[in-house]
Every structure is written in C-alpha cells, then in structure tokens.
Amino acid sequence: MKKKVSFTESLIILAVLLIILGLAVIKFGLSPEVPVLFTVLLLTFWAKFRGFSWQEIQDGIKEGIGVAIIPIFIFILIGALIGLWIQAGIIPSIMVLGFKLINGSFFIPSVFVVCSIVGIAIGSGFTTISTVGIALFGIGASMNANPALVAGAIISGAVFGDKMSPLSDSTNLSSAVAESELFAHIKNMMWSTIPAFFVSLILFWILGNSGQMDLTKIEKTSQILQSHFTISWWAIVPIILMLLCAWKKIPAISTLFINITATVIMIFIENPTYSVKSLDNLIMNGFVAKTADSSVNALLTRGGISSMMGTVALIISTLSLGGMLMKFEIVQSAMEPLVKHLKKPGRLITVTILSGICINLFVGEQYLSVILPGRAFKPAYDKISLSPLALSRVLEDGGSVINYLIPWGVAGSFAASTLGVPVLAFIPFTFFSLLSPVFSILSGITGIGLKWKKNTK
C-alpha cells in the first residue's frame, strides 16, 4: 500500500498532530513529553498501515535524533557548569555586582541589553541564558519582578545576540543554506533585527516601569550571598575565558570543557578540603543551597547533569517525531505545492516564514526549521531574482528565533528548564522573537531592505 504521501494526507496528519500537542500542552497543561510520545505512537501505526517497514520507522527515528547529538552533549555540559559556577561563587558574585549597578527603574531593559551584548560576544543563546541569564534572573527574583517578564527579557537578548553573532551556529547555518556571505548576511539582517530590537527595548522599558519593584529585599539577599559564597572579582575569570574562547572560535563543547576545568580549579583553590566525592555529586546533581532564606535556596538550587535529563528526554522524543515526518516525506509533501505558486516577494517571504514556524511546531528543532525551508524555497527565490541574502534573513526570522517559543522545542524546553519558567508563561514577553518575523514580512511586502541579485551588497 506504500506510496507517496499526498498533499491532502500530509496536511491532515500535520493538523492532527498539532491539535493533539496543542490541546495537551496548552489546553490541559500537560508536560509535553507524553503527548509527543503519543504522537510518535500514532505516526508509527499510520506508517505500518501505509506499508512502511519497521526498519524504515526506526531509521526515521535515528535520523531525527542524529541532528541533536551535539546539542544534547552541550546541554549535559551546561548542566554541570551551572552547578560548578554556583559553588565557585561566580553566579552569586555576578548577582552581588548587579545589585550594586542595576537601577530598579531600568532593570528589565538592562537585562535585555546585557544579554544582547553577551550573546553577540559568545555566539550562543543557550550559554547566555544558562550563565549570565541565571544571575540576572536571580536579581529579578530578589526585586520581586515578574519572573515571566524577566525570562522574556533574558531570552530576547540571548536570541538577538545569537542571531547577530558571526560565532553563532544558527547564523552560520542560515548563511550556508542560502549560499550567502556570512557578514553580508549579518548586515542584511539589520533591516528586520534593529526595528525588532528597539521596539522590544521600548516595551521592556514600559512594562518594567508599570509596577513597583520591591528593592528592600536586595540588601538582605546580598548579605546572604556574601555570607554563604566566596564573592570576589576573581569570579569574572571564567567569563573572560569564555569570551576568549568565543573570540578564538573554539567550538562550544571544547569551550565548556575548558570552562569546567577552570571552575573546578577555582573551587579547590577556594576550598582545599573540598572532596572529589562532593565534586562528583555537584556535577551530577547540581548545587543545593542551604541558607536561612527559602527564596534564595529555591533560586540557587540548580544545575547538575540530572537537571538536564528532562530536556534531553523531550528533545529525543520530539526529534524522533520530526525524523519520522521527514523520512515519510510528510512535511515535504505539504510544502511542495506552495513553492510552485509563489511569484511575488511579499507572498514568498511570508510563506517561507510561516513554513519555518510550522516546522518548529511539528519538529521542534531550530536547525531543521532553517534547513528544510531553505532547501524547499531556494529555487523560488532564484526564479524571481531575489538575492540569497533575502532568503538567509528570512530563514533566521522564521526559523531559529521561533524555536524558543515552542514548549516542546529544543530551545524552548531548555530555556524553561534552565530558568524555571514555563514556555507558555514567557511567550508573551519574548518580544524579540515575536517581532522578528513581523518586521521580516513587512520588509517583503514593502520592499524596504529587500535584496535582489543585482544588489547584494
């Protein structure tokens, strides 16, 4: 019975899967792991009914998971690094310094700007969120700021930095898929990125001033941190080391290993009696804060390899689903008819962005949300003489930045587990990710900033 999946059948399958996931996660508030596994089960039954072999089903799962091997390993290392950074006093030191420098009236926009700068320097949204982001989130918690708003500012800044950094994997991927020059691609992204940045900054400033933040708790929290952790300027060493690694273009895994090693050395210098067994428990299970303040304990009891296992499980199950959708060419069948009838720039750019968003919803992986629309729509861009720069910008605006807004997405689940704020809570405040595709579509419709093959510089 096996044959090519029709356009109608592919749309029905995708609609059913999206309805199941949407109802389970949004309507009933379930954790996404079980609904995703249920959709994998349904897709398996469908595949057998359509005549696909068990081997083809398993191959689809393996191919789907294969794209996430490196990110999964990075998540494991980040889990270990978070616990180590707290034990070494790095995150507490950043918080204490932040207490002294941050003005309550400008705290939320400051978070956005700081994370943007760090993100550009490091080239990794994940690393920005899990290091400086956690420290800023802690400051926000001490000020009784809205956790979802603080998380939205952190993630928006991290996404902006990741998007505009020449060191970013997603930025290099978008440029490569579209066959555009990297720095020309970054320059061209400013047409949608800069407006999204400043509108986000204005919104964060307005919302950050819309309510009274309790600044009285800051001094108490600062005293607790100074009495339980080693607060010193030496804490900046691992951060500088991370920036140097980024400048030298050292890959993420090697950078994290170098930073973990340096942090472990700091821990033993600060506390020569610290045992290897305690270090092993710290890396595996994270740091457990034991202060007299329950809110500080909740904030700094974080990290460890085990803390990332929920995210890893969700990534594996989500990409298994995505791999099967790719293997059976369900997504490809849904996209093919669209490509043939798009001859106007505004419509082409809009559909490309919507395709990236849909792939994020169905597959949950930001790299595939760039690769698949890039491959599918590139001939259409060539046909109407749009520059590869136009395509590479659209792939970023509709692909990688959206993954942070998907509860079962790789980036969304990572940010939620790292900051302890559900994706559905911070979505309304992740302004940069929400606005980037809007400004990209406006550029396509108006022609402002749109690059043609005769004008690629």
mmCIF file of C-alpha atoms in Angstrom, residues 86-265:
data_model
loop_
_atom_site.group_PDB
_atom_site.id
_atom_site.type_symbol
_atom_site.label_atom_id
_atom_site.label_comp_id
_atom_site.label_asym_id
_atom_site.label_seq_id
_atom_site.Cartn_x
_atom_site.Cartn_y
_atom_site.Cartn_z
ATOM 1 C CA ILE A 86 27.287 28.497 41.789
ATOM 2 C CA GLN A 87 29.665 26.505 44.024
ATOM 3 C CA ALA A 88 32.628 28.624 42.888
ATOM 4 C CA GLY A 89 30.694 31.819 43.668
ATOM 5 C CA ILE A 90 30.612 33.013 40.056
ATOM 6 C CA ILE A 91 26.843 33.401 39.690
ATOM 7 C CA PRO A 92 26.457 34.787 43.259
ATOM 8 C CA SER A 93 29.267 37.292 42.542
ATOM 9 C CA ILE A 94 27.548 38.470 39.363
ATOM 10 C CA MET A 95 24.323 38.890 41.354
ATOM 11 C CA VAL A 96 26.009 40.940 44.087
ATOM 12 C CA LEU A 97 27.715 43.126 41.484
ATOM 13 C CA GLY A 98 24.403 43.510 39.688
ATOM 14 C CA PHE A 99 22.707 44.615 42.913
ATOM 15 C CA LYS A 100 25.196 47.492 43.132
ATOM 16 C CA LEU A 101 24.957 48.571 39.498
ATOM 17 C CA ILE A 102 21.355 47.971 38.455
ATOM 18 C CA ASN A 103 18.783 50.704 38.786
ATOM 19 C CA GLY A 104 15.346 49.290 39.619
ATOM 20 C CA SER A 105 13.598 51.587 37.151
ATOM 21 C CA PHE A 106 15.684 50.308 34.262
ATOM 22 C CA PHE A 107 16.212 46.736 35.397
ATOM 23 C CA ILE A 108 14.136 44.940 32.730
ATOM 24 C CA PRO A 109 15.552 46.847 29.722
ATOM 25 C CA SER A 110 19.036 46.477 31.268
ATOM 26 C CA VAL A 111 18.588 42.705 31.338
ATOM 27 C CA PHE A 112 17.660 42.738 27.655
ATOM 28 C CA VAL A 113 20.658 44.869 26.650
ATOM 29 C CA VAL A 114 23.192 42.964 28.790
ATOM 30 C CA CYS A 115 22.072 39.577 27.436
ATOM 31 C CA SER A 116 22.190 41.003 23.884
ATOM 32 C CA ILE A 117 25.808 42.106 24.331
ATOM 33 C CA VAL A 118 26.884 38.844 25.963
ATOM 34 C CA GLY A 119 25.058 36.855 23.288
ATOM 35 C CA ILE A 120 26.899 38.641 20.473
ATOM 36 C CA ALA A 121 30.248 38.110 22.225
ATOM 37 C CA ILE A 122 29.662 34.416 22.964
ATOM 38 C CA GLY A 123 27.560 33.486 19.949
ATOM 39 C CA SER A 124 25.346 31.121 21.920
ATOM 40 C CA GLY A 125 21.874 31.833 23.220
ATOM 41 C CA PHE A 126 21.955 28.687 25.355
ATOM 42 C CA THR A 127 25.177 29.691 27.110
ATOM 43 C CA THR A 128 23.967 33.261 27.641
ATOM 44 C CA ILE A 129 20.743 32.047 29.271
ATOM 45 C CA SER A 130 22.435 29.450 31.458
ATOM 46 C CA THR A 131 25.177 31.736 32.823
ATOM 47 C CA VAL A 132 24.575 35.490 32.902
ATOM 48 C CA GLY A 133 20.861 34.858 32.405
ATOM 49 C CA ILE A 134 20.546 32.866 35.624
ATOM 50 C CA ALA A 135 22.354 35.589 37.584
ATOM 51 C CA LEU A 136 20.079 38.299 36.183
ATOM 52 C CA PHE A 137 17.048 36.145 36.864
ATOM 53 C CA GLY A 138 18.210 35.897 40.472
ATOM 54 C CA ILE A 139 18.459 39.672 40.739
ATOM 55 C CA GLY A 140 14.950 39.969 39.347
ATOM 56 C CA ALA A 141 13.643 37.454 41.863
ATOM 57 C CA SER A 142 15.205 39.487 44.682
ATOM 58 C CA MET A 143 13.360 42.558 43.380
ATOM 59 C CA ASN A 144 10.060 40.659 43.165
ATOM 60 C CA ALA A 145 9.952 41.339 39.431
ATOM 61 C CA ASN A 146 7.577 39.291 37.277
ATOM 62 C CA PRO A 147 9.550 36.061 36.575
ATOM 63 C CA ALA A 148 7.973 35.631 33.135
ATOM 64 C CA LEU A 149 8.890 39.217 32.177
ATOM 65 C CA VAL A 150 12.487 38.780 33.355
ATOM 66 C CA ALA A 151 12.726 35.467 31.491
ATOM 67 C CA GLY A 152 11.337 37.122 28.361
ATOM 68 C CA ALA A 153 13.976 39.869 28.560
ATOM 69 C CA ILE A 154 16.768 37.336 29.096
ATOM 70 C CA ILE A 155 15.665 35.116 26.217
ATOM 71 C CA SER A 156 15.022 38.061 23.881
ATOM 72 C CA GLY A 157 18.530 39.385 24.499
ATOM 73 C CA ALA A 158 20.098 35.944 24.132
ATOM 74 C CA VAL A 159 18.257 35.365 20.844
ATOM 75 C CA PHE A 160 19.287 38.776 19.497
ATOM 76 C CA GLY A 161 22.934 38.139 20.406
ATOM 77 C CA ASP A 162 22.864 34.629 18.950
ATOM 78 C CA LYS A 163 21.246 35.906 15.751
ATOM 79 C CA MET A 164 23.706 38.770 15.168
ATOM 80 C CA SER A 165 26.923 36.996 16.175
ATOM 81 C CA PRO A 166 29.308 35.640 13.500
ATOM 82 C CA LEU A 167 30.165 32.920 16.046
ATOM 83 C CA SER A 168 26.605 31.573 16.154
ATOM 84 C CA ASP A 169 25.832 28.131 14.744
ATOM 85 C CA SER A 170 22.357 29.154 13.567
ATOM 86 C CA THR A 171 23.653 32.308 11.873
ATOM 87 C CA ASN A 172 26.336 30.388 10.014
ATOM 88 C CA LEU A 173 23.816 27.681 9.107
ATOM 89 C CA SER A 174 21.309 30.152 7.636
ATOM 90 C CA SER A 175 24.053 31.790 5.613
ATOM 91 C CA ALA A 176 25.332 28.429 4.352
ATOM 92 C CA VAL A 177 21.907 27.040 3.423
ATOM 93 C CA ALA A 178 21.027 30.163 1.428
ATOM 94 C CA GLU A 179 24.581 30.359 -0.018
ATOM 95 C CA SER A 180 25.087 33.945 1.138
ATOM 96 C CA GLU A 181 28.255 35.523 2.533
ATOM 97 C CA LEU A 182 28.242 35.454 6.359
ATOM 98 C CA PHE A 183 28.993 39.106 7.186
ATOM 99 C CA ALA A 184 26.786 40.367 4.360
ATOM 100 C CA HIS A 185 24.048 38.166 5.842
ATOM 101 C CA ILE A 186 24.529 39.700 9.307
ATOM 102 C CA LYS A 187 24.491 43.214 7.833
ATOM 103 C CA ASN A 188 21.324 42.494 5.864
ATOM 104 C CA MET A 189 19.545 41.092 8.946
ATOM 105 C CA MET A 190 19.630 44.560 10.479
ATOM 106 C CA TRP A 191 16.620 45.574 8.353
ATOM 107 C CA SER A 192 14.379 43.348 10.480
ATOM 108 C CA THR A 193 16.551 42.910 13.576
ATOM 109 C CA ILE A 194 17.192 46.537 14.532
ATOM 110 C CA PRO A 195 13.492 47.545 14.459
ATOM 111 C CA ALA A 196 12.619 44.411 16.460
ATOM 112 C CA PHE A 197 15.375 45.252 18.960
ATOM 113 C CA PHE A 198 14.276 48.848 19.602
ATOM 114 C CA VAL A 199 10.561 48.061 19.769
ATOM 115 C CA SER A 200 11.393 45.277 22.244
ATOM 116 C CA LEU A 201 13.531 47.690 24.279
ATOM 117 C CA ILE A 202 10.669 50.205 24.437
ATOM 118 C CA LEU A 203 8.196 47.511 25.505
ATOM 119 C CA PHE A 204 10.567 46.236 28.202
ATOM 120 C CA TRP A 205 11.047 49.805 29.460
ATOM 121 C CA ILE A 206 7.262 50.380 29.610
ATOM 122 C CA LEU A 207 6.497 47.071 31.338
ATOM 123 C CA GLY A 208 9.497 47.406 33.639
ATOM 124 C CA ASN A 209 8.062 50.674 34.927
ATOM 125 C CA SER A 210 4.434 49.557 35.043
ATOM 126 C CA GLY A 211 4.680 48.115 38.539
ATOM 127 C CA GLN A 212 6.567 48.789 41.741
ATOM 128 C CA MET A 213 9.538 46.521 42.298
ATOM 129 C CA ASP A 214 10.453 45.698 45.863
ATOM 130 C CA LEU A 215 14.034 46.885 46.312
ATOM 131 C CA THR A 216 14.102 46.306 50.069
ATOM 132 C CA LYS A 217 14.931 42.631 49.700
ATOM 133 C CA ILE A 218 18.064 43.291 47.660
ATOM 134 C CA GLU A 219 20.288 44.221 50.601
ATOM 135 C CA LYS A 220 19.152 41.184 52.567
ATOM 136 C CA THR A 221 19.782 38.865 49.614
ATOM 137 C CA SER A 222 23.186 40.432 49.024
ATOM 138 C CA GLN A 223 24.161 39.818 52.667
ATOM 139 C CA ILE A 224 23.028 36.190 52.455
ATOM 140 C CA LEU A 225 25.071 35.631 49.304
ATOM 141 C CA GLN A 226 28.184 37.228 50.813
ATOM 142 C CA SER A 227 27.901 35.106 53.954
ATOM 143 C CA HIS A 228 27.469 31.786 52.124
ATOM 144 C CA PHE A 229 29.589 32.197 48.977
ATOM 145 C CA THR A 230 33.021 33.480 48.006
ATOM 146 C CA ILE A 231 32.267 36.852 46.409
ATOM 147 C CA SER A 232 35.266 38.288 44.579
ATOM 148 C CA TRP A 233 36.449 39.847 41.343
ATOM 149 C CA TRP A 234 38.100 36.508 40.503
ATOM 150 C CA ALA A 235 34.644 35.292 39.580
ATOM 151 C CA ILE A 236 34.984 37.175 36.305
ATOM 152 C CA VAL A 237 37.855 34.911 35.160
ATOM 153 C CA PRO A 238 35.648 32.091 33.767
ATOM 154 C CA ILE A 239 33.500 34.662 31.965
ATOM 155 C CA ILE A 240 36.558 36.270 30.357
ATOM 156 C CA LEU A 241 37.816 32.781 29.495
ATOM 157 C CA MET A 242 34.527 32.025 27.746
ATOM 158 C CA LEU A 243 34.739 35.269 25.757
ATOM 159 C CA LEU A 244 38.333 34.488 24.741
ATOM 160 C CA CYS A 245 37.283 31.033 23.551
ATOM 161 C CA ALA A 246 34.497 32.611 21.503
ATOM 162 C CA TRP A 247 36.944 35.139 20.030
ATOM 163 C CA LYS A 248 39.304 32.306 19.088
ATOM 164 C CA LYS A 249 36.333 30.451 17.554
ATOM 165 C CA ILE A 250 36.822 27.415 19.775
ATOM 166 C CA PRO A 251 33.809 25.060 19.414
ATOM 167 C CA ALA A 252 31.162 25.074 22.136
ATOM 168 C CA ILE A 253 31.980 21.655 23.592
ATOM 169 C CA SER A 254 35.681 22.454 23.939
ATOM 170 C CA THR A 255 34.837 25.892 25.381
ATOM 171 C CA LEU A 256 32.610 24.321 28.023
ATOM 172 C CA PHE A 257 35.221 21.714 28.946
ATOM 173 C CA ILE A 258 37.852 24.452 29.331
ATOM 174 C CA ASN A 259 35.490 26.492 31.496
ATOM 175 C CA ILE A 260 34.519 23.496 33.626
ATOM 176 C CA THR A 261 38.199 22.727 34.224
ATOM 177 C CA ALA A 262 38.978 26.340 35.208
ATOM 178 C CA THR A 263 35.973 26.451 37.550
ATOM 179 C CA VAL A 264 36.933 23.181 39.251
ATOM 180 C CA ILE A 265 40.414 24.608 39.883
#
